């Protein structure tokens, strides 16, 4: 089992550019979560999906952020346009119905200059 | 706004010593989880507690859920350098399945 896969692991971009982060959940898991982690705000839930459907996006900071889950094995988090305050580590996690555990990916470290 | 307050924020101890970290809230949680995160990696689940007053042990780690399900503690006995990491607690509200609110974390450093 490869675990949750995220790409890229590191992203450096300039302010105003579009950024797309990708996540492949663990096969068979039907819930997927996107988090953002910063020193100031800790680990924040941005959005989560259940069976590919967005259930709660109240944590998405503003309209510049959007997330999709076109199928059970892939999700994207897009920031357009990016700003320096978006710099953070973004984690994806998946959850299966047969256990009570979120499995986190290794994260994408985003730096917006 | 963090609903879960963790204390202390940072803890440095020597190998062999004991330590306790705390997670407090004014909210009632249906379940509470503890994670450990190492640099460059995602958090890894250590334990889930669901019953008020519950105590769970994982080798040298002891987890307790408060009677009112508003607080929790993690106690490590005879700490080892491998216990170094960021310890996060996360609570799920009674009406929000799967939506966990994380505390800011306690950074624990165990020195030889």
PDB file of C-alpha atoms in Angstrom:
ATOM      1  CA  UNK A   1       0.000   0.000   0.000  1.00  0.00           C
ATOM      2  CA  UNK A   2       1.592   3.255  -1.159  1.00  0.00           C
ATOM      3  CA  UNK A   3      -0.393   5.413   1.223  1.00  0.00           C
ATOM      4  CA  UNK A   4      -1.727   8.822   0.309  1.00  0.00           C
ATOM      5  CA  UNK A   5       0.272  10.330  -2.548  1.00  0.00           C
ATOM      6  CA  UNK A   6       0.667  14.060  -3.013  1.00  0.00           C
ATOM      7  CA  UNK A   7       2.381  16.002  -5.760  1.00  0.00           C
ATOM      8  CA  UNK A   8       4.378  18.054  -6.071  1.00  0.00           C
ATOM      9  CA  UNK A   9       6.253  17.790  -2.758  1.00  0.00           C
ATOM     10  CA  UNK A  10       7.559  21.313  -3.149  1.00  0.00           C
ATOM     11  CA  UNK A  11       6.244  24.222  -5.188  1.00  0.00           C
ATOM     12  CA  UNK A  12       7.734  27.675  -5.516  1.00  0.00           C
ATOM     13  CA  UNK A  13       5.790  30.184  -7.539  1.00  0.00           C
ATOM     14  CA  UNK A  14       5.338  33.895  -7.967  1.00  0.00           C
ATOM     15  CA  UNK A  15       2.421  35.902  -6.718  1.00  0.00           C
ATOM     16  CA  UNK A  16      -0.463  35.858  -9.183  1.00  0.00           C
ATOM     17  CA  UNK A  17       0.321  32.474 -10.654  1.00  0.00           C
ATOM     18  CA  UNK A  18      -2.067  29.537 -10.589  1.00  0.00           C
ATOM     19  CA  UNK A  19      -1.087  26.631  -8.362  1.00  0.00           C
ATOM     20  CA  UNK A  20      -2.541  23.118  -8.547  1.00  0.00           C
ATOM     21  CA  UNK A  21      -1.894  20.557  -5.850  1.00  0.00           C
ATOM     22  CA  UNK A  22      -2.716  16.911  -6.428  1.00  0.00           C
ATOM     23  CA  UNK A  23      -3.707  14.023  -4.214  1.00  0.00           C
ATOM     24  CA  UNK A  24      -4.275  10.315  -4.712  1.00  0.00           C
ATOM     25  CA  UNK A  25      -6.042   8.798  -1.699  1.00  0.00           C
ATOM     26  CA  UNK A  26      -5.604   5.256  -0.457  1.00  0.00           C
ATOM     27  CA  UNK A  27      -7.521   2.850  -2.648  1.00  0.00           C
ATOM     28  CA  UNK A  28     -10.899   2.003  -1.149  1.00  0.00           C
ATOM     29  CA  UNK A  29     -11.078   5.070   1.081  1.00  0.00           C
ATOM     30  CA  UNK A  30     -14.217   7.073   0.431  1.00  0.00           C
ATOM     31  CA  UNK A  31     -13.440  10.309   2.276  1.00  0.00           C
ATOM     32  CA  UNK A  32     -10.764  12.818   1.414  1.00  0.00           C
ATOM     33  CA  UNK A  33      -9.624  15.885   3.352  1.00  0.00           C
ATOM     34  CA  UNK A  34      -7.489  18.895   2.426  1.00  0.00           C
ATOM     35  CA  UNK A  35      -5.627  20.690   5.227  1.00  0.00           C
ATOM     36  CA  UNK A  36      -3.273  23.646   5.419  1.00  0.00           C
ATOM     37  CA  UNK A  37      -0.554  23.913   8.082  1.00  0.00           C
ATOM     38  CA  UNK A  38       1.270  27.089   9.102  1.00  0.00           C
ATOM     39  CA  UNK A  39       3.189  28.105  12.176  1.00  0.00           C
ATOM     40  CA  UNK A  40       0.671  30.822  12.964  1.00  0.00           C
ATOM     41  CA  UNK A  41      -2.568  28.919  12.481  1.00  0.00           C
ATOM     42  CA  UNK A  42      -1.584  25.280  12.897  1.00  0.00           C
ATOM     43  CA  UNK A  43      -3.407  22.587  10.942  1.00  0.00           C
ATOM     44  CA  UNK A  44      -6.652  23.842   9.401  1.00  0.00           C
ATOM     45  CA  UNK A  45      -9.268  21.803   7.567  1.00  0.00           C
ATOM     46  CA  UNK A  46     -10.031  23.422   4.218  1.00  0.00           C
ATOM     47  CA  UNK A  47     -12.543  21.041   2.666  1.00  0.00           C
ATOM     48  CA  UNK A  48     -13.559  17.416   2.748  1.00  0.00           C
ATOM     49  CA  UNK A  49     -15.262  15.055   0.323  1.00  0.00           C
ATOM     50  CA  UNK A  50     -17.316  11.943   0.920  1.00  0.00           C
ATOM     51  CA  UNK A  51     -17.796   9.626  -2.062  1.00  0.00           C
ATOM     52  CA  UNK A  52     -16.341  12.351  -4.311  1.00  0.00           C
ATOM     53  CA  UNK A  53     -18.922  14.920  -3.175  1.00  0.00           C
ATOM     54  CA  UNK A  54     -17.811  18.055  -1.279  1.00  0.00           C
ATOM     55  CA  UNK A  55     -19.428  17.902   2.150  1.00  0.00           C
ATOM     56  CA  UNK A  56     -17.979  20.905   3.962  1.00  0.00           C
ATOM     57  CA  UNK A  57     -15.930  23.670   2.354  1.00  0.00           C
ATOM     58  CA  UNK A  58     -16.361  26.195   5.148  1.00  0.00           C
ATOM     59  CA  UNK A  59     -12.625  26.170   5.770  1.00  0.00           C
ATOM     60  CA  UNK A  60     -11.724  27.336   2.271  1.00  0.00           C
ATOM     61  CA  UNK A  61     -10.254  30.780   2.928  1.00  0.00           C
ATOM     62  CA  UNK A  62     -11.640  32.616  -0.079  1.00  0.00           C
ATOM     63  CA  UNK A  63     -12.794  32.298  -3.660  1.00  0.00           C
ATOM     64  CA  UNK A  64      -9.242  32.004  -4.908  1.00  0.00           C
ATOM     65  CA  UNK A  65      -9.273  28.453  -3.534  1.00  0.00           C
ATOM     66  CA  UNK A  66     -11.151  25.623  -5.218  1.00  0.00           C
ATOM     67  CA  UNK A  67     -11.068  21.846  -4.890  1.00  0.00           C
ATOM     68  CA  UNK A  68     -12.356  19.040  -7.042  1.00  0.00           C
ATOM     69  CA  UNK A  69     -12.616  15.294  -6.801  1.00  0.00           C
ATOM     70  CA  UNK A  70     -13.536  13.997 -10.262  1.00  0.00           C
ATOM     71  CA  UNK A  71     -13.210  10.358  -9.215  1.00  0.00           C
ATOM     72  CA  UNK A  72     -12.441   8.201  -6.189  1.00  0.00           C
ATOM     73  CA  UNK A  73      -8.714   8.141  -6.875  1.00  0.00           C
ATOM     74  CA  UNK A  74      -7.867  11.770  -7.535  1.00  0.00           C
ATOM     75  CA  UNK A  75      -8.386  15.222  -6.092  1.00  0.00           C
ATOM     76  CA  UNK A  76      -6.962  18.671  -6.786  1.00  0.00           C
ATOM     77  CA  UNK A  77      -6.689  21.861  -4.780  1.00  0.00           C
ATOM     78  CA  UNK A  78      -6.245  24.951  -6.919  1.00  0.00           C
ATOM     79  CA  UNK A  79      -5.247  28.456  -5.922  1.00  0.00           C
ATOM     80  CA  UNK A  80      -5.791  31.169  -8.508  1.00  0.00           C
ATOM     81  CA  UNK A  81      -4.295  33.703  -8.203  1.00  0.00           C
ATOM     82  CA  UNK A  82      -1.799  32.768  -5.528  1.00  0.00           C
ATOM     83  CA  UNK A  83      -0.606  35.242  -2.879  1.00  0.00           C
ATOM     84  CA  UNK A  84       2.395  35.176  -0.499  1.00  0.00           C
ATOM     85  CA  UNK A  85       0.078  34.533   2.473  1.00  0.00           C
ATOM     86  CA  UNK A  86      -0.910  31.228   0.866  1.00  0.00           C
ATOM     87  CA  UNK A  87       2.574  29.889   1.634  1.00  0.00           C
ATOM     88  CA  UNK A  88       2.102  26.818   3.823  1.00  0.00           C
ATOM     89  CA  UNK A  89       2.263  23.044   3.819  1.00  0.00           C
ATOM     90  CA  UNK A  90      -0.867  21.543   2.302  1.00  0.00           C
ATOM     91  CA  UNK A  91      -1.853  18.046   3.389  1.00  0.00           C
ATOM     92  CA  UNK A  92      -4.284  15.614   1.896  1.00  0.00           C
ATOM     93  CA  UNK A  93      -5.724  12.819   4.042  1.00  0.00           C
ATOM     94  CA  UNK A  94      -8.043   9.933   3.302  1.00  0.00           C
ATOM     95  CA  UNK A  95     -10.352   7.913   5.498  1.00  0.00           C
ATOM     96  CA  UNK A  96     -11.976   4.536   5.018  1.00  0.00           C
ATOM     97  CA  UNK A  97     -15.313   3.424   6.409  1.00  0.00           C
ATOM     98  CA  UNK A  98     -13.802   0.411   8.123  1.00  0.00           C
ATOM     99  CA  UNK A  99     -11.563   2.330  10.454  1.00  0.00           C
ATOM    100  CA  UNK A 100     -11.501   5.528  12.452  1.00  0.00           C
ATOM    101  CA  UNK A 101      -8.229   6.906  11.163  1.00  0.00           C
ATOM    102  CA  UNK A 102      -7.229   9.616   8.735  1.00  0.00           C
ATOM    103  CA  UNK A 103      -4.103   8.716   6.801  1.00  0.00           C
ATOM    104  CA  UNK A 104      -2.139  11.803   5.850  1.00  0.00           C
ATOM    105  CA  UNK A 105       0.012  12.275   2.795  1.00  0.00           C
ATOM    106  CA  UNK A 106       3.522  13.736   3.032  1.00  0.00           C
ATOM    107  CA  UNK A 107       2.290  17.222   2.171  1.00  0.00           C
ATOM    108  CA  UNK A 108       3.129  19.836  -0.442  1.00  0.00           C
ATOM    109  CA  UNK A 109       5.251  22.748   0.749  1.00  0.00           C
ATOM    110  CA  UNK A 110       4.064  25.804  -1.165  1.00  0.00           C
ATOM    111  CA  UNK A 111       6.060  29.015  -1.283  1.00  0.00           C
ATOM    112  CA  UNK A 112       4.560  32.018  -3.032  1.00  0.00           C
ATOM    113  CA  UNK A 113       7.076  34.792  -3.650  1.00  0.00           C
TER     114      UNK A 113
ATOM    115  CA  UNK B   1      -9.780  30.466  16.148  1.00  0.00           C
ATOM    116  CA  UNK B   2      -8.439  27.316  17.791  1.00  0.00           C
ATOM    117  CA  UNK B   3     -11.141  25.496  19.725  1.00  0.00           C
ATOM    118  CA  UNK B   4      -8.543  23.153  21.162  1.00  0.00           C
ATOM    119  CA  UNK B   5      -5.816  24.615  23.355  1.00  0.00           C
ATOM    120  CA  UNK B   6      -2.674  22.565  23.765  1.00  0.00           C
ATOM    121  CA  UNK B   7      -0.103  23.105  26.476  1.00  0.00           C
ATOM    122  CA  UNK B   8       2.719  23.535  26.755  1.00  0.00           C
ATOM    123  CA  UNK B   9       3.632  24.780  23.297  1.00  0.00           C
ATOM    124  CA  UNK B  10       7.168  23.457  23.637  1.00  0.00           C
ATOM    125  CA  UNK B  11       8.768  20.911  25.922  1.00  0.00           C
ATOM    126  CA  UNK B  12      12.406  19.874  26.097  1.00  0.00           C
ATOM    127  CA  UNK B  13      13.396  16.994  28.354  1.00  0.00           C
ATOM    128  CA  UNK B  14      16.170  14.468  28.729  1.00  0.00           C
ATOM    129  CA  UNK B  15      15.908  10.820  27.875  1.00  0.00           C
ATOM    130  CA  UNK B  16      14.360   8.835  30.716  1.00  0.00           C
ATOM    131  CA  UNK B  17      12.235  11.656  32.064  1.00  0.00           C
ATOM    132  CA  UNK B  18       8.436  11.685  32.053  1.00  0.00           C
ATOM    133  CA  UNK B  19       6.245  14.291  30.384  1.00  0.00           C
ATOM    134  CA  UNK B  20       2.601  15.221  30.073  1.00  0.00           C
ATOM    135  CA  UNK B  21       0.938  17.346  27.415  1.00  0.00           C
ATOM    136  CA  UNK B  22      -2.581  18.668  27.648  1.00  0.00           C
ATOM    137  CA  UNK B  23      -5.430  19.366  25.282  1.00  0.00           C
ATOM    138  CA  UNK B  24      -8.317  21.497  26.555  1.00  0.00           C
ATOM    139  CA  UNK B  25     -11.524  22.871  25.120  1.00  0.00           C
ATOM    140  CA  UNK B  26     -14.819  24.387  26.171  1.00  0.00           C
ATOM    141  CA  UNK B  27     -16.546  22.166  23.605  1.00  0.00           C
ATOM    142  CA  UNK B  28     -17.706  18.589  24.019  1.00  0.00           C
ATOM    143  CA  UNK B  29     -16.244  16.137  21.531  1.00  0.00           C
ATOM    144  CA  UNK B  30     -17.661  12.857  20.327  1.00  0.00           C
ATOM    145  CA  UNK B  31     -14.121  11.602  19.896  1.00  0.00           C
ATOM    146  CA  UNK B  32     -10.613  12.889  20.313  1.00  0.00           C
ATOM    147  CA  UNK B  33      -7.463  11.793  18.587  1.00  0.00           C
ATOM    148  CA  UNK B  34      -3.757  12.243  19.238  1.00  0.00           C
ATOM    149  CA  UNK B  35      -1.251  12.403  16.407  1.00  0.00           C
ATOM    150  CA  UNK B  36       2.522  12.668  16.204  1.00  0.00           C
ATOM    151  CA  UNK B  37       4.116  14.564  13.348  1.00  0.00           C
ATOM    152  CA  UNK B  38       7.779  14.454  12.385  1.00  0.00           C
ATOM    153  CA  UNK B  39       9.504  17.059  10.203  1.00  0.00           C
ATOM    154  CA  UNK B  40       8.640  16.781   6.529  1.00  0.00           C
ATOM    155  CA  UNK B  41       5.873  14.273   7.112  1.00  0.00           C
ATOM    156  CA  UNK B  42       2.161  14.221   7.721  1.00  0.00           C
ATOM    157  CA  UNK B  43       0.650  13.530  11.152  1.00  0.00           C
ATOM    158  CA  UNK B  44       0.336   9.879  12.153  1.00  0.00           C
ATOM    159  CA  UNK B  45      -2.491   8.722  14.391  1.00  0.00           C
ATOM    160  CA  UNK B  46      -1.501   7.417  17.814  1.00  0.00           C
ATOM    161  CA  UNK B  47      -4.874   6.822  19.468  1.00  0.00           C
ATOM    162  CA  UNK B  48      -8.598   7.591  19.379  1.00  0.00           C
ATOM    163  CA  UNK B  49     -10.626   8.009  22.576  1.00  0.00           C
ATOM    164  CA  UNK B  50     -14.414   8.172  22.550  1.00  0.00           C
ATOM    165  CA  UNK B  51     -15.696   7.536  26.081  1.00  0.00           C
ATOM    166  CA  UNK B  52     -15.531  10.073  28.905  1.00  0.00           C
ATOM    167  CA  UNK B  53     -12.938   8.969  31.461  1.00  0.00           C
ATOM    168  CA  UNK B  54     -11.368   6.517  29.034  1.00  0.00           C
ATOM    169  CA  UNK B  55      -7.708   5.643  29.497  1.00  0.00           C
ATOM    170  CA  UNK B  56      -5.691   3.995  26.752  1.00  0.00           C
ATOM    171  CA  UNK B  57      -2.115   2.820  26.880  1.00  0.00           C
ATOM    172  CA  UNK B  58       0.238   2.402  23.963  1.00  0.00           C
ATOM    173  CA  UNK B  59       3.527   1.068  25.316  1.00  0.00           C
ATOM    174  CA  UNK B  60       5.013   4.017  27.232  1.00  0.00           C
ATOM    175  CA  UNK B  61       2.241   6.409  26.189  1.00  0.00           C
ATOM    176  CA  UNK B  62      -0.905   6.846  28.281  1.00  0.00           C
ATOM    177  CA  UNK B  63      -3.878   8.766  26.942  1.00  0.00           C
ATOM    178  CA  UNK B  64      -6.812   9.972  29.006  1.00  0.00           C
ATOM    179  CA  UNK B  65     -10.101  11.498  27.906  1.00  0.00           C
ATOM    180  CA  UNK B  66     -11.768  13.777  30.423  1.00  0.00           C
ATOM    181  CA  UNK B  67     -15.025  12.713  32.042  1.00  0.00           C
ATOM    182  CA  UNK B  68     -16.887  15.536  30.306  1.00  0.00           C
ATOM    183  CA  UNK B  69     -15.176  14.779  26.973  1.00  0.00           C
ATOM    184  CA  UNK B  70     -13.767  18.313  26.799  1.00  0.00           C
ATOM    185  CA  UNK B  71     -10.128  17.632  27.542  1.00  0.00           C
ATOM    186  CA  UNK B  72      -7.426  15.047  27.203  1.00  0.00           C
ATOM    187  CA  UNK B  73      -3.874  14.362  28.262  1.00  0.00           C
ATOM    188  CA  UNK B  74      -0.954  12.408  26.903  1.00  0.00           C
ATOM    189  CA  UNK B  75       1.649  11.096  29.319  1.00  0.00           C
ATOM    190  CA  UNK B  76       4.945   9.615  28.181  1.00  0.00           C
ATOM    191  CA  UNK B  77       6.928   7.533  30.638  1.00  0.00           C
ATOM    192  CA  UNK B  78      10.705   7.260  30.352  1.00  0.00           C
ATOM    193  CA  UNK B  79      10.891   9.320  27.186  1.00  0.00           C
ATOM    194  CA  UNK B  80      13.216   8.246  24.385  1.00  0.00           C
ATOM    195  CA  UNK B  81      14.798  10.329  21.628  1.00  0.00           C
ATOM    196  CA  UNK B  82      12.405   8.648  19.204  1.00  0.00           C
ATOM    197  CA  UNK B  83       9.519  10.345  20.993  1.00  0.00           C
ATOM    198  CA  UNK B  84      10.661  13.700  19.606  1.00  0.00           C
ATOM    199  CA  UNK B  85       7.984  15.278  17.443  1.00  0.00           C
ATOM    200  CA  UNK B  86       4.968  17.545  17.254  1.00  0.00           C
ATOM    201  CA  UNK B  87       2.042  16.108  19.192  1.00  0.00           C
ATOM    202  CA  UNK B  88      -1.360  17.190  17.932  1.00  0.00           C
ATOM    203  CA  UNK B  89      -4.763  16.589  19.433  1.00  0.00           C
ATOM    204  CA  UNK B  90      -7.859  16.669  17.247  1.00  0.00           C
ATOM    205  CA  UNK B  91     -11.480  16.653  18.324  1.00  0.00           C
ATOM    206  CA  UNK B  92     -14.628  15.821  16.417  1.00  0.00           C
ATOM    207  CA  UNK B  93     -17.772  17.692  17.462  1.00  0.00           C
ATOM    208  CA  UNK B  94     -20.855  15.625  18.198  1.00  0.00           C
ATOM    209  CA  UNK B  95     -22.663  16.856  15.106  1.00  0.00           C
ATOM    210  CA  UNK B  96     -19.883  16.839  12.541  1.00  0.00           C
ATOM    211  CA  UNK B  97     -18.775  13.424  11.412  1.00  0.00           C
ATOM    212  CA  UNK B  98     -15.241  13.272  10.147  1.00  0.00           C
ATOM    213  CA  UNK B  99     -14.570  16.971  10.680  1.00  0.00           C
ATOM    214  CA  UNK B 100     -11.717  17.179  13.157  1.00  0.00           C
ATOM    215  CA  UNK B 101     -10.515  20.427  14.714  1.00  0.00           C
ATOM    216  CA  UNK B 102      -6.797  20.323  15.437  1.00  0.00           C
ATOM    217  CA  UNK B 103      -4.925  21.984  18.257  1.00  0.00           C
ATOM    218  CA  UNK B 104      -1.771  24.003  17.554  1.00  0.00           C
ATOM    219  CA  UNK B 105       0.396  21.188  18.850  1.00  0.00           C
ATOM    220  CA  UNK B 106       3.091  20.621  21.453  1.00  0.00           C
ATOM    221  CA  UNK B 107       6.643  20.349  20.169  1.00  0.00           C
ATOM    222  CA  UNK B 108       8.471  17.750  22.244  1.00  0.00           C
ATOM    223  CA  UNK B 109      12.239  17.424  22.090  1.00  0.00           C
ATOM    224  CA  UNK B 110      13.914  14.547  23.895  1.00  0.00           C
ATOM    225  CA  UNK B 111      17.676  14.868  24.205  1.00  0.00           C
ATOM    226  CA  UNK B 112      20.118  12.044  24.931  1.00  0.00           C
TER     227      UNK B 112
END
